[in-house]
Coordinates of C-alpha atoms in Angstrom, one line a residue:
X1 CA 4.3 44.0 7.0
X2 CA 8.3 43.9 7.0
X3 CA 8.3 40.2 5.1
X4 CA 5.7 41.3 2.8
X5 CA 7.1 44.9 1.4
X6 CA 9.8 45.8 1.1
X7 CA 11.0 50.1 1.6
X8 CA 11.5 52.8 -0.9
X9 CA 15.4 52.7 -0.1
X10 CA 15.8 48.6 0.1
X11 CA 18.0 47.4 -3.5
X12 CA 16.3 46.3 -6.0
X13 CA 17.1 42.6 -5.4
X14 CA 18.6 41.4 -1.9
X15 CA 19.7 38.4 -1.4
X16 CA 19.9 37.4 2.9
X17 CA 19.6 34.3 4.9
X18 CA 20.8 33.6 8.6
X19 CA 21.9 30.3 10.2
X20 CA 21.2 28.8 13.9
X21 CA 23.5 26.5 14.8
X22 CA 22.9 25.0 18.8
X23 CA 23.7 23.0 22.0
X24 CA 20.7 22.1 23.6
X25 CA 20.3 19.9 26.8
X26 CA 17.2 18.5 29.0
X27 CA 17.7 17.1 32.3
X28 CA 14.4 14.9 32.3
X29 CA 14.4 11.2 33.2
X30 CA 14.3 8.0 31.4
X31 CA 10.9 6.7 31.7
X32 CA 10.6 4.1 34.2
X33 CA 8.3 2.0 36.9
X34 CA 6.0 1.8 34.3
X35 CA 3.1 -0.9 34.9
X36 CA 0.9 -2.7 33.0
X37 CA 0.5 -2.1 29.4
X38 CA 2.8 1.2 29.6
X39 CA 6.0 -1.3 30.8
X40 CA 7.0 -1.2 27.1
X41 CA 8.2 1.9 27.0
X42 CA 10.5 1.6 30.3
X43 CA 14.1 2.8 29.7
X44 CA 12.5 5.5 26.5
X45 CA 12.3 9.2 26.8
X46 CA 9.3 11.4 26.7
X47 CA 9.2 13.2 23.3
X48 CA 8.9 16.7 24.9
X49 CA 12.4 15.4 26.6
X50 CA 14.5 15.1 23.6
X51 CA 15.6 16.7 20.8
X52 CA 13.7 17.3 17.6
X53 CA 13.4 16.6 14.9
X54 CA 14.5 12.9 15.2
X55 CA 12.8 12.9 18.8
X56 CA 16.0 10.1 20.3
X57 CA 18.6 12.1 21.8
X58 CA 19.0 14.6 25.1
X59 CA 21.6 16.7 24.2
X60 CA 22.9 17.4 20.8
X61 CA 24.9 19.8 18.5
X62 CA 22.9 20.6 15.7
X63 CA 22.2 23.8 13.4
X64 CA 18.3 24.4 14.1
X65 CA 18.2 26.3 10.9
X66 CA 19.7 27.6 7.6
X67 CA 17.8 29.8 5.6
X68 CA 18.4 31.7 2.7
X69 CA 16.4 33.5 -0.2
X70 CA 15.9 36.7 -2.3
X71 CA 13.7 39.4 -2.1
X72 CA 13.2 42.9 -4.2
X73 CA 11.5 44.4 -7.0
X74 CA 11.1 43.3 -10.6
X75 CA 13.3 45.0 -13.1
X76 CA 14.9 45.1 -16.0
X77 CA 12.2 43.5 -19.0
X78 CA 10.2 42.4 -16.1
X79 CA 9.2 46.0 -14.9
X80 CA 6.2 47.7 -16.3
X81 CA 3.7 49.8 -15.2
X82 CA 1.8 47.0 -13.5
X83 CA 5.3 44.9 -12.2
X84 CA 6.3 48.4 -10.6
X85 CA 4.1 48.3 -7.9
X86 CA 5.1 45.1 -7.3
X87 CA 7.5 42.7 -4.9
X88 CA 8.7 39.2 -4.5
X89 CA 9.8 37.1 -1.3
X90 CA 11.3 34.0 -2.0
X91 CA 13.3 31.7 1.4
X92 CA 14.1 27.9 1.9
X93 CA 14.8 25.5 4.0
X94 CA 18.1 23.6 4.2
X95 CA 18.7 22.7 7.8
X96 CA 17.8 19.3 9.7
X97 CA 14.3 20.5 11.6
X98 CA 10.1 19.8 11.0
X99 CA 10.4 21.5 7.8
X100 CA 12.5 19.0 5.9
X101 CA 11.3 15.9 8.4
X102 CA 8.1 14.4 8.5
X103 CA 7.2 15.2 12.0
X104 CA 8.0 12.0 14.4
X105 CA 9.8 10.6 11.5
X106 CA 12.8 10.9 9.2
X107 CA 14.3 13.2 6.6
X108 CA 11.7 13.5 3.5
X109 CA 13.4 16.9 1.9
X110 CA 17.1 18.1 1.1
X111 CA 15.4 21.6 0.8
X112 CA 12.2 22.6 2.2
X113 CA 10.2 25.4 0.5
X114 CA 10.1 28.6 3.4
X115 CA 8.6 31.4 1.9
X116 CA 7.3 32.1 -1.9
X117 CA 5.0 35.5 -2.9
X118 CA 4.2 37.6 -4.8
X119 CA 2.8 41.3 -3.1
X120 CA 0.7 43.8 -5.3
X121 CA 1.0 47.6 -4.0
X122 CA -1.5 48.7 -6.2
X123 CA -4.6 49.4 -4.2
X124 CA -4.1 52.0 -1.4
X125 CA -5.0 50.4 2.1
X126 CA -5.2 46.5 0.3
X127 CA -2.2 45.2 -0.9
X128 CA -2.7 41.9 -1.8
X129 CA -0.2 39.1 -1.2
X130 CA -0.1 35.7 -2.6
X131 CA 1.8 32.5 -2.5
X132 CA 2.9 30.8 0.7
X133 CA 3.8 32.8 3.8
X134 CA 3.4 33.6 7.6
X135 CA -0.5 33.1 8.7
X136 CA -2.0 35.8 11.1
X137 CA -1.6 34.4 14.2
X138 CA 0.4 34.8 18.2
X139 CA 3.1 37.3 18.3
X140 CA 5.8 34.8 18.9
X141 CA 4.7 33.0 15.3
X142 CA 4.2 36.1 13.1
X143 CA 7.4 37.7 13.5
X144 CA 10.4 36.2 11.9
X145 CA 12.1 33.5 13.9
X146 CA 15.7 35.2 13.4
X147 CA 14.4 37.9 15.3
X148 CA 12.9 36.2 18.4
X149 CA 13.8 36.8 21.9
X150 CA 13.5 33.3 22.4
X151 CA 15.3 30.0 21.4
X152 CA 12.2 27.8 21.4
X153 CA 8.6 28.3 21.3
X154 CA 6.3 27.9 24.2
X155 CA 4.3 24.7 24.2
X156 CA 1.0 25.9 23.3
X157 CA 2.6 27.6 20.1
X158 CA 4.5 24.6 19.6
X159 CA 2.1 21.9 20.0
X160 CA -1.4 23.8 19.2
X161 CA -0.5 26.5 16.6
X162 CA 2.0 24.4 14.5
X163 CA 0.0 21.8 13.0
X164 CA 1.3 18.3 12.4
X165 CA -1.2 16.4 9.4
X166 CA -1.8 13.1 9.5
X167 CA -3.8 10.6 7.3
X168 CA -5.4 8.9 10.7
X169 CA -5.6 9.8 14.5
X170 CA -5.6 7.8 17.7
X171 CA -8.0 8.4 20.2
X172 CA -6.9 10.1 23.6
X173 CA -6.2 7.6 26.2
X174 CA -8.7 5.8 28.3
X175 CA -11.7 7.2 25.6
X176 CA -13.6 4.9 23.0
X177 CA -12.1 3.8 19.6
X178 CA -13.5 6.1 17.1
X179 CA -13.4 5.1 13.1
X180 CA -14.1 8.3 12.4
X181 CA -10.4 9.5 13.0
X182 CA -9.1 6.6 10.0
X183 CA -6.4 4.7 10.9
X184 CA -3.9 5.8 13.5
X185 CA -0.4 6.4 12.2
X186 CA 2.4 7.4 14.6
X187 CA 4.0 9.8 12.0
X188 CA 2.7 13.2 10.3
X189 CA 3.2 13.7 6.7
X190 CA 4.0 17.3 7.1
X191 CA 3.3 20.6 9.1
X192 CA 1.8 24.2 8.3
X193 CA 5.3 25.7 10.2
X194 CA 2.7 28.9 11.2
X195 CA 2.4 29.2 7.1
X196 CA -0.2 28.6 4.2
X197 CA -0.6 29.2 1.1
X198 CA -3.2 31.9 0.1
X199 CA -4.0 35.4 -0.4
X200 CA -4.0 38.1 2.2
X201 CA -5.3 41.4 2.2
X202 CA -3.5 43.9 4.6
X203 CA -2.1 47.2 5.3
X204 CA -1.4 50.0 7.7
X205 CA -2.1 53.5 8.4
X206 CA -0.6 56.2 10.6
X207 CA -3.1 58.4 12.5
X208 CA -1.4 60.9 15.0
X209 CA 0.9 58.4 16.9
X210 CA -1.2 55.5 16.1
X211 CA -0.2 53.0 13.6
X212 CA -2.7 50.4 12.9
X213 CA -2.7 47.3 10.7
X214 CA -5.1 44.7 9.3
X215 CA -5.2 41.3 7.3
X216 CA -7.1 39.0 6.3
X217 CA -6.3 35.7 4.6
X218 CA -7.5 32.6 2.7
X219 CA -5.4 29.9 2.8
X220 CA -5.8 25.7 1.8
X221 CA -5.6 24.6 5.5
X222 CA -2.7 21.8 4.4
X223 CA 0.8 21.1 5.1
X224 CA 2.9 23.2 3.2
X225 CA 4.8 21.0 1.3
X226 CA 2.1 18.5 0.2
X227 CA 0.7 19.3 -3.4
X228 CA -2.9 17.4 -2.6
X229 CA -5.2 18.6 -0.3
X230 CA -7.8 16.2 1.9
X231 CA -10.7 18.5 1.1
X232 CA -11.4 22.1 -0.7
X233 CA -12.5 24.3 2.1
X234 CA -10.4 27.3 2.7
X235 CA -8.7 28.0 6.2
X236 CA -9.9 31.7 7.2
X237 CA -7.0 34.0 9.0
X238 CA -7.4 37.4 10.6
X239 CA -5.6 39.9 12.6
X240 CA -5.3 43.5 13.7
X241 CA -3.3 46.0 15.8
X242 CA -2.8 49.3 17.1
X243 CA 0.4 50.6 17.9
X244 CA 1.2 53.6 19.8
X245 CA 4.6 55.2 18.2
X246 CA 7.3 56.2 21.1
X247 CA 10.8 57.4 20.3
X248 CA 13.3 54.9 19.1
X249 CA 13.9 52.0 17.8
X250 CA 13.5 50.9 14.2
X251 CA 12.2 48.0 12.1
X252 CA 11.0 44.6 14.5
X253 CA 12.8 46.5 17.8
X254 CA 10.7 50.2 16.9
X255 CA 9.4 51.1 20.4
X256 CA 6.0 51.4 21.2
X257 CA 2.9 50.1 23.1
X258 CA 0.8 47.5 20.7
X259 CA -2.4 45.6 21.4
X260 CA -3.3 43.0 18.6
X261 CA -6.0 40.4 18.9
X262 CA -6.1 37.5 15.9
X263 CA -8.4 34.5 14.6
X264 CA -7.9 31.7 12.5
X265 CA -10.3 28.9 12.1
X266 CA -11.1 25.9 9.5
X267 CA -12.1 22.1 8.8
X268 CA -9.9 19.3 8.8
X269 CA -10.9 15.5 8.1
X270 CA -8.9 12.2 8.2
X271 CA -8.4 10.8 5.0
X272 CA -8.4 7.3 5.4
X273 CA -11.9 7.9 7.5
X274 CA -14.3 6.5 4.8
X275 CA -17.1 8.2 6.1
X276 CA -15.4 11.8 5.1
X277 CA -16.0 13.2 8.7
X278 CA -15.1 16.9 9.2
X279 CA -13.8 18.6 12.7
X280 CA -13.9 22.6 13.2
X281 CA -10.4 23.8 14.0
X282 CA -9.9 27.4 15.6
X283 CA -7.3 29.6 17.1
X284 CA -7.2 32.9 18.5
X285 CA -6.0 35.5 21.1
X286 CA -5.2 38.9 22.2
X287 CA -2.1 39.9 23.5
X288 CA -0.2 43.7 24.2
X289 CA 3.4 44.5 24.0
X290 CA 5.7 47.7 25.3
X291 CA 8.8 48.3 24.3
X292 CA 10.8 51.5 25.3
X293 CA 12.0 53.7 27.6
X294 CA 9.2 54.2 30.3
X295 CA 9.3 57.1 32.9
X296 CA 12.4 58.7 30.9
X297 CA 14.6 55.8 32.1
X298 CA 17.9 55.5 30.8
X299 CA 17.6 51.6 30.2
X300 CA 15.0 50.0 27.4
X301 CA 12.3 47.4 29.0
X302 CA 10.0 44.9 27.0
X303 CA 7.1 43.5 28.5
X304 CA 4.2 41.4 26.8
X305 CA 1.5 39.8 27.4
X306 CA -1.0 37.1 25.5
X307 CA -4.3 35.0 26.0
X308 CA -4.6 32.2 23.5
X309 CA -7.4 29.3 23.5
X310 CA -7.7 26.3 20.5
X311 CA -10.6 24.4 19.9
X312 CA -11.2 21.0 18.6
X313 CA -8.2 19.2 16.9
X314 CA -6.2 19.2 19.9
X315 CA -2.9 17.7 19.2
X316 CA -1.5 15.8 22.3
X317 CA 1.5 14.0 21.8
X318 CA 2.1 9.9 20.6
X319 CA 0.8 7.6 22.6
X320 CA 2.6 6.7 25.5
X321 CA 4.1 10.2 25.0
X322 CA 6.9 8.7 23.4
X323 CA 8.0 9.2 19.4
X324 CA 7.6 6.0 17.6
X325 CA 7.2 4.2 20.8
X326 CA 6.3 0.4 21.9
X327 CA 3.0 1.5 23.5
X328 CA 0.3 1.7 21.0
X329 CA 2.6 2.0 18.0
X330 CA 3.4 5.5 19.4
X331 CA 0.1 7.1 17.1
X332 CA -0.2 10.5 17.1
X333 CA -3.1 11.3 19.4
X334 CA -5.4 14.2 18.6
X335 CA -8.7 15.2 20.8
X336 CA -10.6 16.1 17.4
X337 CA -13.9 17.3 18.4
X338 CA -15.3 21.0 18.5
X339 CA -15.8 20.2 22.3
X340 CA -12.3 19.9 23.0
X341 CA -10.1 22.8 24.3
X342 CA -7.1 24.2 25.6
X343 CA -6.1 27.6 26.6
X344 CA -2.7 29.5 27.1
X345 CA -1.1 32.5 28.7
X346 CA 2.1 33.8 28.5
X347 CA 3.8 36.8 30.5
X348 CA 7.0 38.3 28.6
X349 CA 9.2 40.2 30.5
X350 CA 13.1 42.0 28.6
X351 CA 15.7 44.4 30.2
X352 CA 17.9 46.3 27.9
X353 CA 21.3 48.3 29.9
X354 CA 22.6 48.9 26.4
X355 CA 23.0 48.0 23.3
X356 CA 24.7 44.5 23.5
X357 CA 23.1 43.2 26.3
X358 CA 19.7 42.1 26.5
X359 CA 17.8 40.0 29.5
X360 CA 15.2 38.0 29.1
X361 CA 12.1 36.1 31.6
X362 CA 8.6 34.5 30.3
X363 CA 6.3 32.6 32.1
X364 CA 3.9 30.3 29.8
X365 CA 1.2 28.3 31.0
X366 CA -0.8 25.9 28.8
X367 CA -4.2 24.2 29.9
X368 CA -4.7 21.1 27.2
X369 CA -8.0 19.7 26.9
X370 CA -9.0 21.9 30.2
X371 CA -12.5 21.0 28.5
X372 CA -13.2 18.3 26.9
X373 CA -15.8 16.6 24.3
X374 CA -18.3 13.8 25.8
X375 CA -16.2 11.0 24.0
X376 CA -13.1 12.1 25.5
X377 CA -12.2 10.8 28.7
X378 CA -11.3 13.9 30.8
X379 CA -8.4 12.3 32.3
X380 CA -6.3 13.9 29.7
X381 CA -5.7 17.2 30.4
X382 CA -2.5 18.3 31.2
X383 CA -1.0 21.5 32.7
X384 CA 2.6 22.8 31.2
X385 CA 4.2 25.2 33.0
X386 CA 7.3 27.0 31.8
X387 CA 9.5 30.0 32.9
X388 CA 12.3 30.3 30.7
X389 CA 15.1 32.8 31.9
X390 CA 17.9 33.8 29.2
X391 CA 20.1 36.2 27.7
X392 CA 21.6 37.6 24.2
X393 CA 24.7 38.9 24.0
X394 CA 24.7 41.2 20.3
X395 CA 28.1 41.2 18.9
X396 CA 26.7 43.0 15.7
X397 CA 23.6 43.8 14.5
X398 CA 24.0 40.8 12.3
X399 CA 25.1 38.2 15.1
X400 CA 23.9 37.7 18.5
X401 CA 24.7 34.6 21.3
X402 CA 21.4 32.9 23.0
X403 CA 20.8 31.1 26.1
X404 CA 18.1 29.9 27.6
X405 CA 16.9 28.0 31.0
X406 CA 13.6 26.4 30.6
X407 CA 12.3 25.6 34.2
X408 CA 9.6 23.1 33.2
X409 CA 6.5 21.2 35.2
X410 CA 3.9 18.9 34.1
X411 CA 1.1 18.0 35.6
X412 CA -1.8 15.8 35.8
X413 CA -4.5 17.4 37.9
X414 CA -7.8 14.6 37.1
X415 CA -7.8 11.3 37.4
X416 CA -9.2 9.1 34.7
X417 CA -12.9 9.1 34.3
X418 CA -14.8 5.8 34.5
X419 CA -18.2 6.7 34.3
X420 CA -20.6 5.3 31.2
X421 CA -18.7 5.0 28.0
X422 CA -15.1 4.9 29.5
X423 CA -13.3 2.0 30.8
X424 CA -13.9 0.5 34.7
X425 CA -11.7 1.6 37.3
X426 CA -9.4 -1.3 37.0
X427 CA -8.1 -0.1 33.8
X428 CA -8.5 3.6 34.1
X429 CA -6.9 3.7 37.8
X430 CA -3.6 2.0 36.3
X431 CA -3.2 4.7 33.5
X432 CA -3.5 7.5 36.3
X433 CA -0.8 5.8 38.0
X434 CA 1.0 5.3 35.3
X435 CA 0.6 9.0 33.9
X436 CA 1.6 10.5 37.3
X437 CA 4.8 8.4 36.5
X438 CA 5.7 9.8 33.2
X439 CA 4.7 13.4 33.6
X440 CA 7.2 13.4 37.2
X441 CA 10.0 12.8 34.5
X442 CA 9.7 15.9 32.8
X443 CA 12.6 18.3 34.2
X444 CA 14.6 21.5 32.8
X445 CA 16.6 22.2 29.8
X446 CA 19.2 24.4 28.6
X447 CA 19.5 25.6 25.1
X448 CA 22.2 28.0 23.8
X449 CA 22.0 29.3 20.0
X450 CA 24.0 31.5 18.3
X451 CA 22.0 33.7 14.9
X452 CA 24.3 34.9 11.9
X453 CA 22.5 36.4 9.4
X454 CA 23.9 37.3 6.0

C-alpha cells in the first residue's frame, strides 16, 4: 500500500533515496579433502560463504545499495480530471549488487531499473497499479528493504523467492542428464529481485479496529530487466491481510497484530530446450506479526511468525556449490519438476527499551528438496539452519547502524540414492562423502550496515 499511494498531505512530487554502505564477514572454511571428481574445487569457497554479487571474497567493504527516485502526483498541464486521481513511483538502481550483475557473473548495468508505475485511485476498493513493482509475496520481500529489521534475507527468501533465469539448467547431482533443461550455463541472465511487471488490483478497508487488505496481480514471470520473454503465460500473484489496529506507531512501524497468507504460482521453460518443455512454479505462505505494547508494558516487542513451501523450480546452488567453479563448469543447478519441494519457517523475535535502541533474534529453517521428483536423486536435500542475533542503533529517523550475527548450519541428512535410474554405489557413496565435506565448511558471519535515507 505505502509504495503504491501516496497520502493526502505527501508534496506533490518527492524526490527520496537511501544508501547501504557495509562490512560483512564469514568465518566458513576453504573447501578442502575433497575426493574424486570434486578435488577441483580444493582451496575454493562455497558460494553461500562469500560475498555477493561477485561470489570471490570473505570479507568486504562494499555499499549493498544506492537507491534513489521520485514519487508524487501529476500536475501542472499534466493534471486533469482523470490524472488527479492518479500517482507515479519511479526508483533505480546504482549500487554494485544482483540488480546490476548477472547473477554468478559480472557487472551487465551502470543503472538498474527498481521501481516504475503508474497507480489509478479511481475505483473505490480497486486501485489499479501498473508497471514494474514489488510482487505479493513473504513479509520480509514485500516491505521495502530500507525498512527491514534485517541485514540479509533468510535462505529460503534468498534462494527460493528471488529468482535467478537462466537459458539452460543442470541436473541435481547424482540424478540423470535431462535435455529437457537446455544446455547448462553457470550464469543467470537476470533476477525478478521479488518484482514483476504487471497489473495489480488492491486495496484496504477499515472495519472497527480491523484493517484488511487484498491484491491480486498479473505479471510476465521474467527477469526484470530483460525486454524478451521465453514464453507468454502470465505469472499469477495474490495476497491478503487482516490487521488488528493497537495504539501507536505509524507508517511500516504502526503497531498492531497482522495475519497475511499469499500465493504466487506460474510456468517457466528453458529456452535452449528444443522441445519447449514447461515446469509449474509456486510459492506461498502464511505468516502473523505483533508489534506493540503487550500487557500495558512500558517497552515495544515485535514477534512474527511465517510458513512458506516452493514447488518445482528449486533453485540449488552451482554445481560443486561453488560460483563459476572447476566442477562441472559451476552450472546453475535447478530441481525443475512439479514434484520437487522445499519448505521454510521462520520465528522473528524484536525488543524495543526506547526509541533508539532496537534488539533483534530470528531463527529460519529451510528444508530444500525435503521431497523430491522420481528423476531426482533424493540425496540432495539440504537443511539450513540460521539464528541471526543483531541490533540497530537509530540516530535519526533517517539513519540507523545494523549488525548482525548469523549462526549458520548445513546439513545433509540422506545419503545418495542408488536405486534404478541413479548411479551405483561406487559413484554415489563418494558424492555423500564428499558433500558431508563441503557442507561441514559452512560457519558464521557477521554483517554490519549502516541505512541513510534522503
Amino acid at each position: 500500500m505505502l509504495q503504491g499511494t501516496e497520502h493526502p498531505l505527501a508534496p506533490a512530487h518527492r524526490f527520496w533515496g537511501f544508501f547501504q554502505p557495509a562490512y560483512s564477514h564469514d568465518t566458513s572454511d576453504d573447501l578442502s579433502g575433497l575426493t574424486a571428481g570434486f578435488t577441483a574445487n580444493n582451496g575454493e569457497r562455497l558460494a553461500i560463504t562469500t560475498i555477493p554479487p561477485e561470489f570471490d571474497k570473505d570479507s568486504q567493504l562494499h555499499l549493498r545499495r544506492a537507491r534513489f527516485g521520485v514519487r508524487g502526483i501529476f500536475t501542472g498541464d499534466l493534471r486533469n480530471s482523470f490524472t488527479s486521481k492518479m500517482n507515479y513511483f519511479t526508483f533505480f538502481e546504482v549500487a554494485p549488487n544482483l540488480m546490476t550483475y548477472d547473477s554468478f557473473g559480472k557487472r551487465k548495468r551502470a543503472i538498474a531499473l527498481d521501481h516504475l508505475s503508474i497507480t489509478f485511485n479511481h475505483i473505490k476498493g480497486a486501485r489499479i497499479r501498473t508497471g514494474l513493482f514489488k510482487t505479493p509475496g513473504p513479509e520480509e520481500t514485500f516491505q521495502g528493504v530500507h525498512t527491514l529489521d534485517y541485514i540479509e534475507l533468510t535462505d529460503f527468501a534468498a534462494r527460493e523467492v528471488i529468482e535467478r533465469f537462466v537459458t539452460g539448467a543442470a541436473q541435481p547431482a547424482a540424478s540423470p542428464s535431462s535435455v529437457t533443461l537446455g544446455t547448462p550455463v553457470n550464469t543467470a541472465y537476470g533476477i525478478n529481485a521479488v518484482r514483476d511487471w504487471g497489473i495489480q488490483i488492491f486495496d484496504s478497508f477499515k472495519k472497527d479496529d480491523w484493517e484488511m487488505a487484498y491484491a491480486a496481480m498479473l505479471g510476465r514471470g521474467e527477469a526484470i530487466q530483460d525486454t524478451d520473454s521465453a514464453d507468454n503465460k502470465l505469472d499469477r500473484y495474490l495476497y491478503a491481510s487482516a490487521e488488528y489496529d493497537l495504539l501507536g506507531g505509524r507508517g511500516t512501524g504502526k503497531n498492531g497484530l497482522k495475519f497475511y497468507g499469499w500465493h504466487q504460482s506460474g510456468k517457466r521453460r528453458f529456452s535452449t530446450d528444443t522441445a519447449i518443455n514447461e515446469y509449474d512454479r509456486t510459492r506461498f505462505g502464511i505468516g502473523a506479526k505483533f508489534l506493540g505494547r503487550p500487557f500495558q508494558s512500558k517497552y515495544k516487542f515485535r514477534i512474527g511468525i511465517e510458513l512458506m513451501q516452493a514447488e518445482g523450480m528449486i533453485f540449488i546452488a552451482p554445481t560443486g556449490g561453488v560460483a563459476r567453479g572447476n566442477v562441472g563448469n559451476g552450472n546453475l543447478q535447478i530441481a525443475a519438476e512439479s514434484g520437487n519441494r522445499s519448505s521454510g519457517s521462520t520465528l522473528d523475535f524484536g525488543f524495543y527499551p526506547n526509541s533508539r535502541w532496537q534488539f533483534d533474534i530470528r531463527m529460519h529453517r529451510h528444508q530444500l528438496l525435503h521431497e523430491t521428483a522420481t528423476n531426482v536423486n533424493p540425496g540432495n536435500e539440504r537443511i539450513f539452519n540460521e539464528m541471526t542475533l543483531g541490533f540497530n542503533y537509530h540516530f535519526s529517523r533517517k539513519t540507523r547502524l545494523t549488525f548482525n550475527y548469523i549462526v549458520k548450519d548445513v546439513e545433509a541428512p540422506a545419503p545418495y540414492a542408488s536405486t534404478s535410474g541413479f548411479p551405483p554405489p561406487t559413484v554415489t557413496g563418494g558424492i555423500t562423502s564428499n558433500v558431508n565435506t563441503i557442507v561441514n565448511t559452512v560457519d558464521d558471519r557477521v554483517l554490519l550496515q549502516l541505512t541513510w535515507l534522503i
